[in-house]
PDB file of C-alpha atoms and ligand atoms in Angstrom:
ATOM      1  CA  UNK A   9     -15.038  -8.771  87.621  1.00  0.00           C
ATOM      2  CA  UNK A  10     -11.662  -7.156  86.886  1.00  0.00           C
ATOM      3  CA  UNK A  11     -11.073  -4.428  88.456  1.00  0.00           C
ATOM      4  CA  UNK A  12      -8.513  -1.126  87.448  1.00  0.00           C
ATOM      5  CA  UNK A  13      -5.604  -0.932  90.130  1.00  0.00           C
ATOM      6  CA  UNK A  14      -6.665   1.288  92.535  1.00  0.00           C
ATOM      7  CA  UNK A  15      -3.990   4.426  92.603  1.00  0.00           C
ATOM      8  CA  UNK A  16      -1.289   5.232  95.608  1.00  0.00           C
ATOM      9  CA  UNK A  17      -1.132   9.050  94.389  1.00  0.00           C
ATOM     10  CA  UNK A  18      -3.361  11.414  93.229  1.00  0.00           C
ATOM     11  CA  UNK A  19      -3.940  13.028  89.722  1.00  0.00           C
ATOM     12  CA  UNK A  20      -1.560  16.280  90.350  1.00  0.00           C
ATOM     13  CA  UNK A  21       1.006  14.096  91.348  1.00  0.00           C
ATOM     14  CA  UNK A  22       3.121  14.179  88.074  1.00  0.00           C
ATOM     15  CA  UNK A  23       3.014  17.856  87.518  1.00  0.00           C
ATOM     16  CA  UNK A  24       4.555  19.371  85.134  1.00  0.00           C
ATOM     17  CA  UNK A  25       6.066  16.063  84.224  1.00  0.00           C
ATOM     18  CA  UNK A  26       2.522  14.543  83.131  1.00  0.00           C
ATOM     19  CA  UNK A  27      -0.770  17.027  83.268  1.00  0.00           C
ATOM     20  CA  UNK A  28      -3.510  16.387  85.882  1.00  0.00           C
ATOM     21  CA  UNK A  29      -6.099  16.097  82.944  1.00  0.00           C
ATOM     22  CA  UNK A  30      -3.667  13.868  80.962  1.00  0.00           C
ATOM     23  CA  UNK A  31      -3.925  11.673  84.499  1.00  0.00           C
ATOM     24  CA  UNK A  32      -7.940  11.949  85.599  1.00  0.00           C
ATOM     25  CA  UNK A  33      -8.805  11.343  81.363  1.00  0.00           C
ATOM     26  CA  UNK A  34      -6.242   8.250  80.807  1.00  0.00           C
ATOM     27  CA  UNK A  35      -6.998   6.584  84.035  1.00  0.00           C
ATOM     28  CA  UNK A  36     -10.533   7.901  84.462  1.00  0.00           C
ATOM     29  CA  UNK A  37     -12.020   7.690  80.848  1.00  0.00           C
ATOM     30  CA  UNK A  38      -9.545   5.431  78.715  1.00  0.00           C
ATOM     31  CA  UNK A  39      -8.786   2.924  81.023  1.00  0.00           C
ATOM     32  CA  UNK A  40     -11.712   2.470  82.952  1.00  0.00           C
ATOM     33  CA  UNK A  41     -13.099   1.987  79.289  1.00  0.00           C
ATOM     34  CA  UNK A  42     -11.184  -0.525  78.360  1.00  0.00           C
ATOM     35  CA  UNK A  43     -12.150  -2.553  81.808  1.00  0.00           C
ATOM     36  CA  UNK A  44     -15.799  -1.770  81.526  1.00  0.00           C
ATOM     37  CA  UNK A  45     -15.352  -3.285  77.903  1.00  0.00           C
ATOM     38  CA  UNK A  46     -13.327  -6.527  78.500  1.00  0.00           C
ATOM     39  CA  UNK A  47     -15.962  -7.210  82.080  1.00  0.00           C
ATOM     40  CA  UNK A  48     -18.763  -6.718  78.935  1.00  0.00           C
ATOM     41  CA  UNK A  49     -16.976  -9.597  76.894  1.00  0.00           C
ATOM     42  CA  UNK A  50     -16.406 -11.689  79.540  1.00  0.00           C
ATOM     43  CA  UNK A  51     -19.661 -11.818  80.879  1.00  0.00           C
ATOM     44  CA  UNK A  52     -20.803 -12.647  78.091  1.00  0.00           C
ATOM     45  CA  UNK A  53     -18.663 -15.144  76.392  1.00  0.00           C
ATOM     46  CA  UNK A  54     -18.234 -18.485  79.164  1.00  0.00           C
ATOM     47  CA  UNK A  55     -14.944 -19.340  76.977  1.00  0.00           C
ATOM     48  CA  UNK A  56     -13.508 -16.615  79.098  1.00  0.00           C
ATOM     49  CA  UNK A  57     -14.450 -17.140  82.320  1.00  0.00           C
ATOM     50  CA  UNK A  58     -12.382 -20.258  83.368  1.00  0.00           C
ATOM     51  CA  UNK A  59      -8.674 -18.664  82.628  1.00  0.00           C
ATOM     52  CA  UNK A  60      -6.623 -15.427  83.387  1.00  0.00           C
ATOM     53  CA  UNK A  61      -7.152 -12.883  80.704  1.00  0.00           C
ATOM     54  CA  UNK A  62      -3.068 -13.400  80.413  1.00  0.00           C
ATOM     55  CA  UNK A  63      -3.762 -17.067  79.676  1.00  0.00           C
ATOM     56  CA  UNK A  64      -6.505 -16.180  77.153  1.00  0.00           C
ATOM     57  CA  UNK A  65      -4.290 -13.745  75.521  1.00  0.00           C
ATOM     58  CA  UNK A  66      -1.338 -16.440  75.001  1.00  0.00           C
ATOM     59  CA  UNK A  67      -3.778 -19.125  73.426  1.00  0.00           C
ATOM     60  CA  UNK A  68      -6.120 -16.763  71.433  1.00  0.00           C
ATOM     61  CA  UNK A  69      -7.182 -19.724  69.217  1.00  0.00           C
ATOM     62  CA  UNK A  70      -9.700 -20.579  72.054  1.00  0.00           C
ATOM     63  CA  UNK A  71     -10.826 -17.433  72.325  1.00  0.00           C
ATOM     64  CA  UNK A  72     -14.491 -17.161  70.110  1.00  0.00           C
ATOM     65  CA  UNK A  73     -14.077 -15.404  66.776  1.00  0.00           C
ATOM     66  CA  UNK A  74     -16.651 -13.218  67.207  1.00  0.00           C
ATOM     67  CA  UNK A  75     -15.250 -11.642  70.687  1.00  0.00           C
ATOM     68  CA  UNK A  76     -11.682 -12.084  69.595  1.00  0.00           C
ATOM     69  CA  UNK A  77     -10.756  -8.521  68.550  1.00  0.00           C
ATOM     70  CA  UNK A  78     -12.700  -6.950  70.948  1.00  0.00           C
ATOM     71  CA  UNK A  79     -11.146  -8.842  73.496  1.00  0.00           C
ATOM     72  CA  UNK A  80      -7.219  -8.186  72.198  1.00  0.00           C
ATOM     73  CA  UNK A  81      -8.092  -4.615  72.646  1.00  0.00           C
ATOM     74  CA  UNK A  82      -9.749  -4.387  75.636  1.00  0.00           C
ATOM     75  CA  UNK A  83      -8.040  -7.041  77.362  1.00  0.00           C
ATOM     76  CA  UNK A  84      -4.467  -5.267  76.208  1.00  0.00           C
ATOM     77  CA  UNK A  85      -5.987  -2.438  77.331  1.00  0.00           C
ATOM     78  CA  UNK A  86      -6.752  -3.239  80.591  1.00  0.00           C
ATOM     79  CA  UNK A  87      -3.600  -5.072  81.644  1.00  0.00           C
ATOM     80  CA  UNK A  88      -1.350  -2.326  79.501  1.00  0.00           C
ATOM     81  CA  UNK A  89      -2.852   0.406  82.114  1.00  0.00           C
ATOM     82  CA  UNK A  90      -2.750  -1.458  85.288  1.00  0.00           C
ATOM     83  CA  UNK A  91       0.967  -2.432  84.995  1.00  0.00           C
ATOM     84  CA  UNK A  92       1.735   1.380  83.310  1.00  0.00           C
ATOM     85  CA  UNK A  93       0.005   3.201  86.110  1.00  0.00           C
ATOM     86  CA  UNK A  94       2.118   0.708  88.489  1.00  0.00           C
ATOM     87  CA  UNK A  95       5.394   1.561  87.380  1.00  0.00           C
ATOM     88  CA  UNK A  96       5.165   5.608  87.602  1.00  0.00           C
ATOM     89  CA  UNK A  97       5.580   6.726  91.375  1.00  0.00           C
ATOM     90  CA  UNK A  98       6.061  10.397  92.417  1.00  0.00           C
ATOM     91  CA  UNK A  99       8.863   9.205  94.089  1.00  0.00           C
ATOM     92  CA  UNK A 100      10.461   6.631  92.120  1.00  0.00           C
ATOM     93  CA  UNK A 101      13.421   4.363  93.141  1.00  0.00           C
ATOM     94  CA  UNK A 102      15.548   6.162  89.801  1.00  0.00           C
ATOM     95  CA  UNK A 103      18.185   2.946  89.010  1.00  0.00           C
ATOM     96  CA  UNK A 104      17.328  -0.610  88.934  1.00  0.00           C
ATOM     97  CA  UNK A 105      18.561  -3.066  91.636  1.00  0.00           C
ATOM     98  CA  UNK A 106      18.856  -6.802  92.404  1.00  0.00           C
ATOM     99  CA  UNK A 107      18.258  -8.974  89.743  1.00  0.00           C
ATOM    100  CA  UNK A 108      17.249  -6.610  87.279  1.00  0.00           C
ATOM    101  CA  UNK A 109      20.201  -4.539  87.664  1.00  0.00           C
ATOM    102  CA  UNK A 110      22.074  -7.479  86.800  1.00  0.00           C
ATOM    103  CA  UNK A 111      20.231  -8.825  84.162  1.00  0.00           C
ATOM    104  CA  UNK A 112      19.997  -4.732  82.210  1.00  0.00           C
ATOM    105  CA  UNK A 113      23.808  -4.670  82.495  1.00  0.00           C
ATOM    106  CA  UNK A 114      24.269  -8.170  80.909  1.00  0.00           C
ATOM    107  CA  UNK A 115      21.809  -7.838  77.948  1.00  0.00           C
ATOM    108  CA  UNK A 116      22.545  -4.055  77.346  1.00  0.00           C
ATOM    109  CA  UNK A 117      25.656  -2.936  78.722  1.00  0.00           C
ATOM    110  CA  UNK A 118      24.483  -0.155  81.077  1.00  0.00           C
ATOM    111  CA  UNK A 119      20.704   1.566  81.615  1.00  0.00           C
ATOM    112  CA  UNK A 120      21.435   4.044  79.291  1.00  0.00           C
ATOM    113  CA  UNK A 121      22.083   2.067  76.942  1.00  0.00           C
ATOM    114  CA  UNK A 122      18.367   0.522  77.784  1.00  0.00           C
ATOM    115  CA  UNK A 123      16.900   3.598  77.999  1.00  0.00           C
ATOM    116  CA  UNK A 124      18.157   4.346  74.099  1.00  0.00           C
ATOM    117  CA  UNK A 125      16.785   1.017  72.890  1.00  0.00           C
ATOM    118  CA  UNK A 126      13.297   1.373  74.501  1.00  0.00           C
ATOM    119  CA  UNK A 127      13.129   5.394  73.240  1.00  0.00           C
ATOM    120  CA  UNK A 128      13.999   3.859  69.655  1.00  0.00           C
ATOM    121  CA  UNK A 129      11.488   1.559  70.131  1.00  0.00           C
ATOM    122  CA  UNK A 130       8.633   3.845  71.161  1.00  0.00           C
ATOM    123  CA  UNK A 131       9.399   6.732  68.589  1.00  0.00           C
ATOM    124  CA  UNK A 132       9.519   4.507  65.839  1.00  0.00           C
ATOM    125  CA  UNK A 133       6.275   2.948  66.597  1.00  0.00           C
ATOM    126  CA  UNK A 134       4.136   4.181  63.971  1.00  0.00           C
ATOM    127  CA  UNK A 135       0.780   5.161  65.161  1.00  0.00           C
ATOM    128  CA  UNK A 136      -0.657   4.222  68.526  1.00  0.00           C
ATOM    129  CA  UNK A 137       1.115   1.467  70.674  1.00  0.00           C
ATOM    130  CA  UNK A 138       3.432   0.922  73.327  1.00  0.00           C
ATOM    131  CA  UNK A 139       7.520  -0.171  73.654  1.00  0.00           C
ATOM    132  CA  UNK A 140       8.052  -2.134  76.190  1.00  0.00           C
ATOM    133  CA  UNK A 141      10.928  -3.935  78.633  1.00  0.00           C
ATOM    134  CA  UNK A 142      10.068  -7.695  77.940  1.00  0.00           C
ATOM    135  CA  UNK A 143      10.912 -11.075  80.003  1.00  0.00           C
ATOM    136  CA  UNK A 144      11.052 -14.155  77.550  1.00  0.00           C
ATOM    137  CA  UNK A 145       8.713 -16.604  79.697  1.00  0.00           C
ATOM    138  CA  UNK A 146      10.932 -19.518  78.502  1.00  0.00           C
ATOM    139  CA  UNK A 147      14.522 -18.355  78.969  1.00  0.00           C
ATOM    140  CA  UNK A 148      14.099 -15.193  81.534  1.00  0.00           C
ATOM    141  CA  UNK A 149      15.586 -12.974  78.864  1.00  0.00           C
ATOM    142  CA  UNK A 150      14.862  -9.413  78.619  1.00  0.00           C
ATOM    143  CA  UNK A 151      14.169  -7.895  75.716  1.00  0.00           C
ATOM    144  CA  UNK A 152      13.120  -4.819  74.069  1.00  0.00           C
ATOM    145  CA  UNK A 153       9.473  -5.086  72.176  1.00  0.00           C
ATOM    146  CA  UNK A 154       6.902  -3.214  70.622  1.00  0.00           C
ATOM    147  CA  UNK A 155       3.369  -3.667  69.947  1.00  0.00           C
ATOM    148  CA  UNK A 156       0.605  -1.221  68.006  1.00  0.00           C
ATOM    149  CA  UNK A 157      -2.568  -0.301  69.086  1.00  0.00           C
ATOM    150  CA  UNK A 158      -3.352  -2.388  72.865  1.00  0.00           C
ATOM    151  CA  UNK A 159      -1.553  -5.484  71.836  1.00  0.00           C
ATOM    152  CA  UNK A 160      -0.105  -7.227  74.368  1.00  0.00           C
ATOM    153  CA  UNK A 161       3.243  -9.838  74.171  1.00  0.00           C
ATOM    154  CA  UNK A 162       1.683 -12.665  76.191  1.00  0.00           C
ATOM    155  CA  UNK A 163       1.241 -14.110  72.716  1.00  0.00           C
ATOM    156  CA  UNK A 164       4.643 -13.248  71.714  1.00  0.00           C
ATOM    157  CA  UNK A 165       5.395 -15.817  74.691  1.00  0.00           C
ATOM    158  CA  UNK A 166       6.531 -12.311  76.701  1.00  0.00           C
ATOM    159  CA  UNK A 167       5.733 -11.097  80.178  1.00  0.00           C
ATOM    160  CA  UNK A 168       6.301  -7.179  79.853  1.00  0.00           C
ATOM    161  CA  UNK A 169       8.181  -5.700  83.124  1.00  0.00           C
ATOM    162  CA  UNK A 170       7.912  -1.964  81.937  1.00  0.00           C
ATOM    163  CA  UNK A 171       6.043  -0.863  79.209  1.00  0.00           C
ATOM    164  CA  UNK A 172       5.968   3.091  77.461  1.00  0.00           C
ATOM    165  CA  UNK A 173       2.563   4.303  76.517  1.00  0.00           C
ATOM    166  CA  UNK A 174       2.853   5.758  73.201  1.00  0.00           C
ATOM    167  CA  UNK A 175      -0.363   6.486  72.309  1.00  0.00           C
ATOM    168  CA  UNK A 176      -1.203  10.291  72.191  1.00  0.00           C
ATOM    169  CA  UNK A 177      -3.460  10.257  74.734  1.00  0.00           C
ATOM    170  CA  UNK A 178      -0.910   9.558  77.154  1.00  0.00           C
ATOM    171  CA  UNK A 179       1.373  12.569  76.510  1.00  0.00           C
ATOM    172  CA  UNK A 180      -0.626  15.196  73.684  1.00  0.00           C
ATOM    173  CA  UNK A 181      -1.680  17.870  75.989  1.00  0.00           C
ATOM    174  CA  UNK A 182       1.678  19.108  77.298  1.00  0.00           C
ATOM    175  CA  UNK A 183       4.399  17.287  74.432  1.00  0.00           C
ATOM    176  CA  UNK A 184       1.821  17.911  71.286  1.00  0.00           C
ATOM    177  CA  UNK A 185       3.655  16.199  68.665  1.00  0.00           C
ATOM    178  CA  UNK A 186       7.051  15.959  70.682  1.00  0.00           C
ATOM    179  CA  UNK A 187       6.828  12.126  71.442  1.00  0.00           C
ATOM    180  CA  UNK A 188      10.979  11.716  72.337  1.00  0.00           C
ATOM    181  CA  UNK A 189      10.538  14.608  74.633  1.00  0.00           C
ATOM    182  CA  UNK A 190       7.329  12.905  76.449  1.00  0.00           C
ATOM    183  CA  UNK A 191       9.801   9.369  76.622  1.00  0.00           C
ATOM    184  CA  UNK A 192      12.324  11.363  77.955  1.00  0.00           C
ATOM    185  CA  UNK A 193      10.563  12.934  80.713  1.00  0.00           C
ATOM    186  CA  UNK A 194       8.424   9.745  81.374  1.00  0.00           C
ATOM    187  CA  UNK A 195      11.668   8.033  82.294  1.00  0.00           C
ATOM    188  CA  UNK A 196      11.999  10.471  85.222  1.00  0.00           C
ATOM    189  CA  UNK A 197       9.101   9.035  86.859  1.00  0.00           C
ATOM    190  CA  UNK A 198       9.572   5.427  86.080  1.00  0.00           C
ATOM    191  CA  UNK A 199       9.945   3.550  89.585  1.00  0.00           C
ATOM    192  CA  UNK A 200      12.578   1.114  88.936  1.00  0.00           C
ATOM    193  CA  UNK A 201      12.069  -0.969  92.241  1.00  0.00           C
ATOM    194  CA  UNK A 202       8.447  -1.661  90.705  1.00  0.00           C
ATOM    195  CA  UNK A 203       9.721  -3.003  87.862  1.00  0.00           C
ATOM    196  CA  UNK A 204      12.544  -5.159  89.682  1.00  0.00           C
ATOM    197  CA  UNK A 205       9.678  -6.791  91.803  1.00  0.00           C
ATOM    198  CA  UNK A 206       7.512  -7.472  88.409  1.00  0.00           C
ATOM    199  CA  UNK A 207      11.046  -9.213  87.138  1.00  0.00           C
ATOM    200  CA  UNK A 208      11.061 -11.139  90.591  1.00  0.00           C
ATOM    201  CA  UNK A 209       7.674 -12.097  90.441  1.00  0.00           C
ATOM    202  CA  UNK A 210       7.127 -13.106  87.104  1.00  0.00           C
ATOM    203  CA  UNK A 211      10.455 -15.432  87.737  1.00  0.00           C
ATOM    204  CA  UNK A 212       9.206 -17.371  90.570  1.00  0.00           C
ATOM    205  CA  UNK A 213       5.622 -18.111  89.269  1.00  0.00           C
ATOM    206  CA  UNK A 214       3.503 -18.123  85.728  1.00  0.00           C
ATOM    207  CA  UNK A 215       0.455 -17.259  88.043  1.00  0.00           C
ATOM    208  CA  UNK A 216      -2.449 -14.867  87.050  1.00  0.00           C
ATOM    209  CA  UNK A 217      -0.840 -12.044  87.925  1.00  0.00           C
ATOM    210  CA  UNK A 218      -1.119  -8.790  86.846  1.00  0.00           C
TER     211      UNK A 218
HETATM  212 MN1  LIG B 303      -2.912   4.781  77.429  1.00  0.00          MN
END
């Protein structure tokens, strides 16, 4: 049974940065949807049982026709929530450290520099999706990525480290139709430490993490 992460702050905690409806409605409707939805498929399709929903998601050709789109959307949806609700803290870390520090300033020069590249990324995306800070599982390489709609990049051959909601349910009630003011001000509450230890993590083992 897969389970949403459980939260270390409550709903008001992002005021006026994100709304306390936004926070109840995307964790408390739209994501626990998405987990009620992929614990539906899985229960009921044993081809899914045996592996992490990660591995499932990088080898989709095992994964039963007839379940297969359900489960890239409610699979993405589930792990897209658990690592985005994660990264945000009240009282985030603001710069990246250790090897992450290292490894932004290499690929992109400087954070800012990051933070223009991922904001490019997640205005551009047409629709719903989500930008996101990507590790190449094969070379450690980070990269900037986006994906429409819940799509993941496992199958990309991706482990995301930070990834920017874009779908208007994450920002509509206080930005409207103002998605690079939402980015900007999502930034603010992005706790970089968090994404540092997903960039440690995800270096040391291919496990069934999160
Ligand atoms: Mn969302």
């Amino acid at each position: 049974m897969k389970k949403q992460i459980e939260l270390s702050y409550s709903f008001d905690a992002f005021e006026p940065i994100i709304d306390t409806l936004t926070m109840e409605t995307h964790y408390g409707k739209h994501h626990k949807t998405y987990t009620d939805n992929l614990n539906a498929i899985i229960d009921s399709t044993p081809e899914l049982q045996n592996h992490c929903v990660k591995t499932s998601l990088r080898n989709l050709d095992q994964v039963p026709e007839a379940v297969r789109a359900g489960f890239v959307n409610n699979a993405g949806g589930y792990l897209n929530h658990n690592l985005y609700f994660d990264t945000i803290s009240p009282n985030p870390v603001k710069s990246p450290s250790g090897s992450l520090a290292d490894k932004i300033n290499t690929t992109f020069g400087s954070l800012e520099n990051l933070k223009i590249q991922l904001t490019d990324a997640a205005v551009k995306q047409f629709g719903s999706g989500w930008a996101w800070l990507a590790v190449n599982d094969e070379t450690g390489e980070l990269k900037v990525l986006q994906t429409a709609n819940q799509d993941t990049v496992y199958p990309l051959g991706y482990t995301p480290i930070l990834g920017v909601d874009v779908w208007e349910h994450a920002y509509y009630l206080n930005y409207q139709n103002r998605r690079p003011d939402y980015i900007k001000e999502f930034f603010r509450v992005v706790n970089w430490d968090f994404v540092n230890e997903r960039l440690e993590k995800g270096l040391k083992s291919s496990g069934c993490q999160r």
